Amino acid sequence: MTDLSVEVCGLRLRNPTMLASGVLDETGKSMLAVAKAGAGAIVTKSIGRDPRVGHPNPTVVELDHGLLNAMGLPNPGIELYAEEINEAKKSGIPIIGSVFGGTEEEIADLAMLMERSGADAVELNLSCPHAKGYGAELGSTPERVESICRLTRGKTKVPILAKLTPNTSSIADLARAAERGGAHCIVAINTLKGMAIDPESRQPILGNKFGGLSGPAIKPVGVRCVYEIYEAVQIPIIGVGGIASGKDAIEYMMAGASAVQIGTAVWTEGTGIFGKVCKEMSKFMKENGYATPRELVGVAHPARR
Ligand SMILES: Cc1cc2nc3c(=O)[nH]c(=O)nc-3n(C[C@H](O)[C@H](O)[C@H](O)COP(=O)(O)O)c2cc1C
């Protein structure tokens, strides 16, 4: 088997696949199961300061080529979640703590608490499209992205991953701002804001009306975002959005991603997806003469060819 190990902003991964925030990562036990299935790292559910129940049902609509979700960031709050991190750490793979907050200070403080809970890195959720006062509402302007990253940098020592929204006219501008603020890595993309209406009842299906679209339908958007970000910043990028095969992961890496995250495919296919993606990546690399995953990064850009 090809050596798939990679290093991304100081984190050593046995392979470039990571669990994306929000699927099977609410408990230490489920994260251990994902690690056992072969993921290279795990991103936790986004955690806030206080416990939060999330949006009313229905919170997920299954579509032909993806999912529309408006979970509303349900979570037990940072204090209780520390136990889950502890448990997940037994896996021995990097655990990246995702945080969200309502103000710049709150996000930076939560990142600090996440670090104290034992997380090996923090991912700032600057991009959830369906929780009022959080996520993309704070992460949509370069000024705020920069200042959130700068404040967080001042309060933490572990690597900072800035997870950006595609619901913007220029994700490259947001990425440049995150880099200026001191982020060590960009994660792209979070879900695309969308909605579904039931014609019979003439009503929006999701309890929250609006949600975030994920899965195969958004892969071309994610690949385009990673490609644009790669040309805009020097820090590494982690690609996410619609990855369900080795070739999907390779597409993201050729666009400029050093590693990838998988969310919806874990929901639809189970934890076996990590082994499957890695096996398919190895096969492609062997057949096409790539010795390490690093050799794939950015090769779709004219300057790298
Ligand atoms: C059910 C569900 C819950 C999610 N919750 C979070 C979350 O808490 N924080 C976050 O940053 N992203 C969250 N996401 C977004 C994913 O991490 C990912 O960015 C997005 O779904 C695109 O990747 P995918 O197509 O592989 O799912 C969630 C996605 C889904 C489907």
Short mmCIF file of C-alpha atoms and ligand atoms in Angstrom, two decimals:
data_model
loop_
_atom_site.label_atom_id
_atom_site.label_comp_id
_atom_site.label_asym_id
_atom_site.label_seq_id
_atom_site.Cartn_x
_atom_site.Cartn_y
_atom_site.Cartn_z
CA MET A 1 0.00 0.00 0.00
CA THR A 2 1.27 3.47 -0.92
CA ASP A 3 2.41 5.66 1.99
CA LEU A 4 -0.43 8.19 2.29
CA SER A 5 0.89 10.08 5.31
CA VAL A 6 0.87 13.87 5.16
CA GLU A 7 1.78 16.79 7.39
CA VAL A 8 -0.59 19.76 7.48
CA CYS A 9 0.23 22.85 9.57
CA GLY A 10 2.22 20.77 12.05
CA LEU A 11 -0.32 17.95 12.32
CA ARG A 12 0.89 14.50 11.26
CA LEU A 13 -1.80 12.47 9.55
CA ARG A 14 -1.49 8.79 8.58
CA ASN A 15 -3.53 9.65 5.47
CA PRO A 16 -5.11 12.86 4.08
CA THR A 17 -8.73 12.05 5.04
CA MET A 18 -10.37 13.75 8.01
CA LEU A 19 -13.86 13.56 9.47
CA ALA A 20 -15.65 16.87 8.73
CA SER A 21 -17.38 18.72 11.56
CA GLY A 22 -20.99 17.74 12.22
CA VAL A 23 -21.28 14.04 11.37
CA LEU A 24 -20.63 11.28 13.94
CA ASP A 25 -18.56 13.57 16.12
CA GLU A 26 -20.80 14.41 19.03
CA THR A 27 -19.41 11.74 21.34
CA GLY A 28 -15.98 10.37 22.12
CA LYS A 29 -17.22 6.88 21.28
CA SER A 30 -18.41 7.78 17.79
CA MET A 31 -15.13 9.59 17.12
CA LEU A 32 -13.20 6.50 18.23
CA ALA A 33 -15.23 4.45 15.75
CA VAL A 34 -14.32 6.88 12.96
CA ALA A 35 -10.63 6.66 13.92
CA LYS A 36 -10.84 2.87 13.92
CA ALA A 37 -12.33 3.00 10.43
CA GLY A 38 -9.16 4.71 9.19
CA ALA A 39 -9.64 8.51 9.22
CA GLY A 40 -6.37 10.45 9.39
CA ALA A 41 -7.81 13.04 11.81
CA ILE A 42 -11.12 14.07 13.31
CA VAL A 43 -12.84 17.44 13.50
CA THR A 44 -15.35 17.64 16.34
CA LYS A 45 -18.90 18.90 16.14
CA SER A 46 -18.89 22.72 16.41
CA ILE A 47 -19.04 23.55 20.10
CA GLY A 48 -20.26 26.75 21.74
CA ARG A 49 -20.02 28.19 25.24
CA ASP A 50 -23.40 26.96 26.51
CA PRO A 51 -25.52 23.88 25.79
CA ARG A 52 -27.79 24.43 22.76
CA VAL A 53 -30.64 22.28 21.45
CA GLY A 54 -30.49 23.44 17.83
CA HIS A 55 -33.34 24.09 15.37
CA PRO A 56 -36.80 22.47 15.43
CA ASN A 57 -37.45 19.42 13.22
CA PRO A 58 -37.20 18.60 10.41
CA THR A 59 -33.49 19.39 10.44
CA VAL A 60 -32.40 17.36 7.40
CA VAL A 61 -33.83 16.86 3.89
CA GLU A 62 -32.28 14.08 1.80
CA LEU A 63 -31.98 15.14 -1.84
CA ASP A 64 -30.88 13.22 -4.95
CA HIS A 65 -27.34 14.60 -4.90
CA GLY A 66 -26.82 15.80 -1.37
CA LEU A 67 -28.30 16.79 1.97
CA LEU A 68 -29.89 20.00 3.10
CA ASN A 69 -29.40 20.45 6.84
CA ALA A 70 -30.33 23.03 9.42
CA MET A 71 -29.24 21.33 12.62
CA GLY A 72 -28.74 24.73 14.26
CA LEU A 73 -25.45 23.86 15.99
CA PRO A 74 -26.84 21.58 18.75
CA ASN A 75 -24.10 20.83 21.29
CA PRO A 76 -23.56 20.23 25.02
CA GLY A 77 -21.37 23.31 25.57
CA ILE A 78 -17.60 23.42 25.94
CA GLU A 79 -17.43 22.37 29.60
CA LEU A 80 -19.21 19.03 29.14
CA TYR A 81 -17.65 18.38 25.75
CA ALA A 82 -14.15 18.20 27.25
CA GLU A 83 -14.97 14.63 28.33
CA GLU A 84 -15.69 13.63 24.73
CA ILE A 85 -12.37 15.08 23.57
CA ASN A 86 -10.62 13.09 26.29
CA GLU A 87 -12.22 9.90 25.05
CA ALA A 88 -11.53 10.69 21.37
CA LYS A 89 -7.86 11.35 22.18
CA LYS A 90 -7.44 7.66 22.99
CA SER A 91 -7.48 7.07 19.22
CA GLY A 92 -3.99 8.57 18.93
CA ILE A 93 -4.91 10.56 15.79
CA PRO A 94 -5.13 14.39 15.78
CA ILE A 95 -8.38 15.73 17.24
CA ILE A 96 -9.32 19.15 15.92
CA GLY A 97 -11.82 21.04 18.05
CA SER A 98 -14.38 23.06 16.09
CA VAL A 99 -15.82 26.13 17.82
CA PHE A 100 -18.48 28.75 17.06
CA GLY A 101 -19.42 31.90 18.92
CA GLY A 102 -21.53 35.04 18.73
CA THR A 103 -18.68 37.56 19.04
CA GLU A 104 -15.03 37.74 18.08
CA GLU A 105 -13.97 37.48 21.74
CA GLU A 106 -16.25 34.53 22.39
CA ILE A 107 -14.77 32.57 19.48
CA ALA A 108 -11.20 33.28 20.62
CA ASP A 109 -12.05 32.31 24.22
CA LEU A 110 -13.69 29.08 23.07
CA ALA A 111 -10.64 28.23 20.99
CA MET A 112 -8.54 28.70 24.13
CA LEU A 113 -10.87 26.41 26.13
CA MET A 114 -10.81 23.87 23.31
CA GLU A 115 -7.01 23.86 23.47
CA ARG A 116 -7.18 23.38 27.26
CA SER A 117 -9.56 20.45 26.72
CA GLY A 118 -6.76 18.71 24.82
CA ALA A 119 -7.57 19.48 21.18
CA ASP A 120 -4.49 19.26 18.93
CA ALA A 121 -5.75 22.17 16.78
CA VAL A 122 -8.83 24.41 16.59
CA GLU A 123 -11.14 24.92 13.65
CA LEU A 124 -13.04 28.21 13.67
CA ASN A 125 -16.54 27.79 12.26
CA LEU A 126 -16.83 31.12 10.43
CA SER A 127 -19.21 29.66 7.93
CA CYS A 128 -22.37 27.88 9.18
CA PRO A 129 -25.14 29.33 6.94
CA HIS A 130 -28.19 28.65 9.11
CA ALA A 131 -27.61 29.74 12.74
CA LYS A 132 -28.66 33.30 13.48
CA GLY A 133 -25.86 35.38 14.96
CA TYR A 134 -23.19 32.72 14.40
CA GLY A 135 -21.00 31.18 11.72
CA ALA A 136 -21.26 32.91 8.34
CA GLU A 137 -22.88 35.96 9.95
CA LEU A 138 -19.50 36.68 11.52
CA GLY A 139 -17.34 35.18 8.81
CA SER A 140 -18.64 37.00 5.73
CA THR A 141 -16.35 40.04 5.72
CA PRO A 142 -12.56 40.00 5.44
CA GLU A 143 -12.26 42.52 8.31
CA ARG A 144 -14.01 40.27 10.82
CA VAL A 145 -12.33 37.09 9.61
CA GLU A 146 -8.96 38.77 10.08
CA SER A 147 -9.73 40.09 13.54
CA ILE A 148 -11.22 36.79 14.76
CA CYS A 149 -8.09 34.93 13.61
CA ARG A 150 -5.81 37.55 15.17
CA LEU A 151 -7.62 37.44 18.53
CA THR A 152 -7.57 33.63 18.49
CA ARG A 153 -3.87 33.60 17.62
CA GLY A 154 -3.20 35.75 20.67
CA LYS A 155 -4.95 33.28 22.99
CA THR A 156 -3.85 29.88 21.65
CA LYS A 157 -0.71 27.93 20.78
CA VAL A 158 -2.17 25.10 18.69
CA PRO A 159 -2.69 25.47 14.91
CA ILE A 160 -5.74 27.53 13.89
CA LEU A 161 -7.85 26.34 10.96
CA ALA A 162 -10.25 28.96 9.53
CA LYS A 163 -13.29 27.31 7.95
CA LEU A 164 -14.74 29.63 5.34
CA THR A 165 -18.09 30.10 3.66
CA PRO A 166 -18.68 29.74 -0.08
CA ASN A 167 -21.71 32.05 0.27
CA THR A 168 -19.68 35.12 -0.63
CA SER A 169 -18.54 36.98 -3.73
CA SER A 170 -14.85 36.27 -3.03
CA ILE A 171 -13.73 33.39 -0.84
CA ALA A 172 -10.14 34.26 -1.85
CA ASP A 173 -10.52 37.63 -0.06
CA LEU A 174 -11.72 35.83 3.09
CA ALA A 175 -8.76 33.43 2.87
CA ARG A 176 -6.26 36.29 2.49
CA ALA A 177 -7.82 37.94 5.57
CA ALA A 178 -7.52 34.72 7.60
CA GLU A 179 -3.86 34.42 6.60
CA ARG A 180 -3.19 38.06 7.58
CA GLY A 181 -4.86 37.40 10.94
CA GLY A 182 -2.50 34.51 11.64
CA ALA A 183 -4.54 31.40 10.73
CA HIS A 184 -2.30 28.42 10.00
CA CYS A 185 -4.64 26.75 7.52
CA ILE A 186 -7.84 27.34 5.51
CA VAL A 187 -10.70 24.86 5.43
CA ALA A 188 -13.03 25.21 2.43
CA ILE A 189 -15.97 24.83 2.13
CA ASN A 190 -18.87 24.84 4.53
CA THR A 191 -22.36 24.23 3.11
CA LEU A 192 -24.14 26.36 0.50
CA LYS A 193 -27.20 28.18 1.80
CA GLY A 194 -30.37 26.67 0.32
CA MET A 195 -34.00 25.72 0.92
CA ALA A 196 -36.61 23.15 -0.08
CA ILE A 197 -40.41 23.66 -0.30
CA ASP A 198 -43.06 20.93 -0.12
CA PRO A 199 -45.50 21.74 -2.97
CA GLU A 200 -48.45 19.96 -1.33
CA SER A 201 -48.33 21.84 1.94
CA ARG A 202 -46.87 24.97 0.28
CA GLN A 203 -44.38 25.23 3.11
CA PRO A 204 -40.63 25.21 3.56
CA ILE A 205 -39.61 21.71 4.70
CA LEU A 206 -36.87 22.57 7.18
CA GLY A 207 -37.97 23.78 10.60
CA ASN A 208 -35.54 26.68 10.12
CA LYS A 209 -36.69 27.30 6.49
CA PHE A 210 -33.11 27.73 5.28
CA GLY A 211 -30.33 25.21 5.50
CA GLY A 212 -26.93 24.24 4.14
CA LEU A 213 -26.49 22.06 1.06
CA SER A 214 -23.73 19.42 1.20
CA GLY A 215 -22.72 16.27 -0.67
CA PRO A 216 -21.92 15.52 -4.35
CA ALA A 217 -23.95 18.52 -5.61
CA ILE A 218 -21.46 20.99 -4.09
CA LYS A 219 -18.20 19.34 -5.15
CA PRO A 220 -17.58 21.58 -8.19
CA VAL A 221 -18.11 24.65 -6.00
CA GLY A 222 -15.71 23.34 -3.37
CA VAL A 223 -13.04 22.47 -5.93
CA ARG A 224 -13.34 25.94 -7.50
CA CYS A 225 -13.03 27.60 -4.08
CA VAL A 226 -9.90 25.59 -3.19
CA TYR A 227 -8.39 26.43 -6.59
CA GLU A 228 -8.97 30.17 -6.04
CA ILE A 229 -7.67 30.07 -2.47
CA TYR A 230 -4.51 28.22 -3.54
CA GLU A 231 -3.67 31.13 -5.83
CA ALA A 232 -4.35 33.66 -3.06
CA VAL A 233 -2.51 32.38 0.05
CA GLN A 234 0.66 30.56 1.13
CA ILE A 235 -0.82 28.64 4.08
CA PRO A 236 -2.14 25.09 3.47
CA ILE A 237 -5.73 24.34 2.53
CA ILE A 238 -8.01 21.49 3.56
CA GLY A 239 -10.69 20.73 0.96
CA VAL A 240 -14.21 19.63 1.87
CA GLY A 241 -17.50 19.28 -0.01
CA GLY A 242 -18.95 16.23 -1.74
CA ILE A 243 -15.99 13.88 -1.39
CA ALA A 244 -17.03 10.23 -1.68
CA SER A 245 -14.23 8.57 -3.67
CA GLY A 246 -10.46 8.56 -4.09
CA LYS A 247 -10.78 10.53 -7.31
CA ASP A 248 -12.91 13.18 -5.56
CA ALA A 249 -10.16 13.60 -2.97
CA ILE A 250 -7.49 13.75 -5.66
CA GLU A 251 -9.46 16.42 -7.54
CA TYR A 252 -9.40 18.60 -4.41
CA MET A 253 -5.69 17.96 -3.89
CA MET A 254 -4.86 18.83 -7.49
CA ALA A 255 -6.81 22.08 -6.96
CA GLY A 256 -4.51 22.82 -4.02
CA ALA A 257 -5.71 20.96 -0.92
CA SER A 258 -3.10 19.27 1.31
CA ALA A 259 -5.78 17.12 2.97
CA VAL A 260 -9.54 16.60 2.73
CA GLN A 261 -12.55 16.27 5.01
CA ILE A 262 -15.57 14.01 4.51
CA GLY A 263 -19.02 14.65 6.01
CA THR A 264 -22.08 13.71 3.97
CA ALA A 265 -20.54 10.51 2.56
CA VAL A 266 -20.08 9.29 6.15
CA TRP A 267 -23.79 9.96 6.68
CA THR A 268 -24.84 8.15 3.48
CA GLU A 269 -22.25 5.35 3.31
CA GLY A 270 -20.97 4.87 6.87
CA THR A 271 -17.46 4.95 8.33
CA GLY A 272 -16.13 2.51 5.69
CA ILE A 273 -15.81 5.55 3.41
CA PHE A 274 -12.37 6.42 4.86
CA GLY A 275 -10.85 3.04 3.95
CA LYS A 276 -12.50 3.16 0.52
CA VAL A 277 -11.22 6.67 -0.32
CA CYS A 278 -7.68 5.78 0.82
CA LYS A 279 -7.63 2.55 -1.17
CA GLU A 280 -8.80 4.34 -4.31
CA MET A 281 -6.26 7.13 -3.78
CA SER A 282 -3.42 4.60 -3.45
CA LYS A 283 -4.50 2.85 -6.63
CA PHE A 284 -4.62 6.09 -8.62
CA MET A 285 -1.25 7.20 -7.29
CA LYS A 286 0.40 3.90 -8.11
CA GLU A 287 -1.05 3.83 -11.61
CA ASN A 288 -0.07 7.43 -12.31
CA GLY A 289 3.40 7.55 -10.76
CA TYR A 290 2.79 9.65 -7.64
CA ALA A 291 4.97 8.52 -4.73
CA THR A 292 3.43 10.74 -2.01
CA PRO A 293 0.15 12.66 -1.62
CA ARG A 294 2.18 15.89 -1.49
CA GLU A 295 3.07 15.45 -5.15
CA LEU A 296 -0.61 15.86 -6.02
CA VAL A 297 -1.08 19.22 -4.32
CA GLY A 298 -1.81 22.04 -6.76
CA VAL A 299 -0.79 20.21 -9.93
CA ALA A 300 -3.89 21.51 -11.75
CA HIS A 301 -2.42 25.03 -11.62
CA PRO A 302 -0.46 26.07 -14.73
CA ALA A 303 2.45 27.36 -12.63
CA ARG A 304 2.92 23.95 -10.98
CA ARG A 305 2.82 21.87 -14.15
C1 LIG B 1 -25.57 17.11 9.22
C2 LIG B 1 -24.44 18.09 9.06
C3 LIG B 1 -24.00 18.82 10.16
C4 LIG B 1 -22.95 19.72 10.02
N1 LIG B 1 -22.51 20.41 11.12
C5 LIG B 1 -21.42 21.24 11.01
C6 LIG B 1 -20.88 21.88 12.16
O1 LIG B 1 -21.32 21.70 13.30
N2 LIG B 1 -19.82 22.72 11.97
C7 LIG B 1 -19.25 22.94 10.74
O2 LIG B 1 -18.27 23.70 10.62
N3 LIG B 1 -19.73 22.31 9.63
C8 LIG B 1 -20.79 21.48 9.75
N4 LIG B 1 -21.27 20.83 8.63
C9 LIG B 1 -20.61 21.07 7.33
C10 LIG B 1 -19.59 19.99 7.00
O3 LIG B 1 -18.54 19.95 7.94
C11 LIG B 1 -18.99 20.21 5.59
O4 LIG B 1 -18.30 21.45 5.54
C12 LIG B 1 -20.04 20.22 4.48
O5 LIG B 1 -21.10 19.33 4.78
C13 LIG B 1 -19.46 19.86 3.12
O6 LIG B 1 -18.84 18.58 3.14
P1 LIG B 1 -19.61 17.21 2.72
O7 LIG B 1 -20.22 17.44 1.36
O8 LIG B 1 -18.55 16.15 2.73
O9 LIG B 1 -20.66 16.98 3.75
C14 LIG B 1 -22.33 19.92 8.74
C15 LIG B 1 -22.78 19.17 7.65
C16 LIG B 1 -23.81 18.26 7.78
C17 LIG B 1 -24.27 17.48 6.58
#
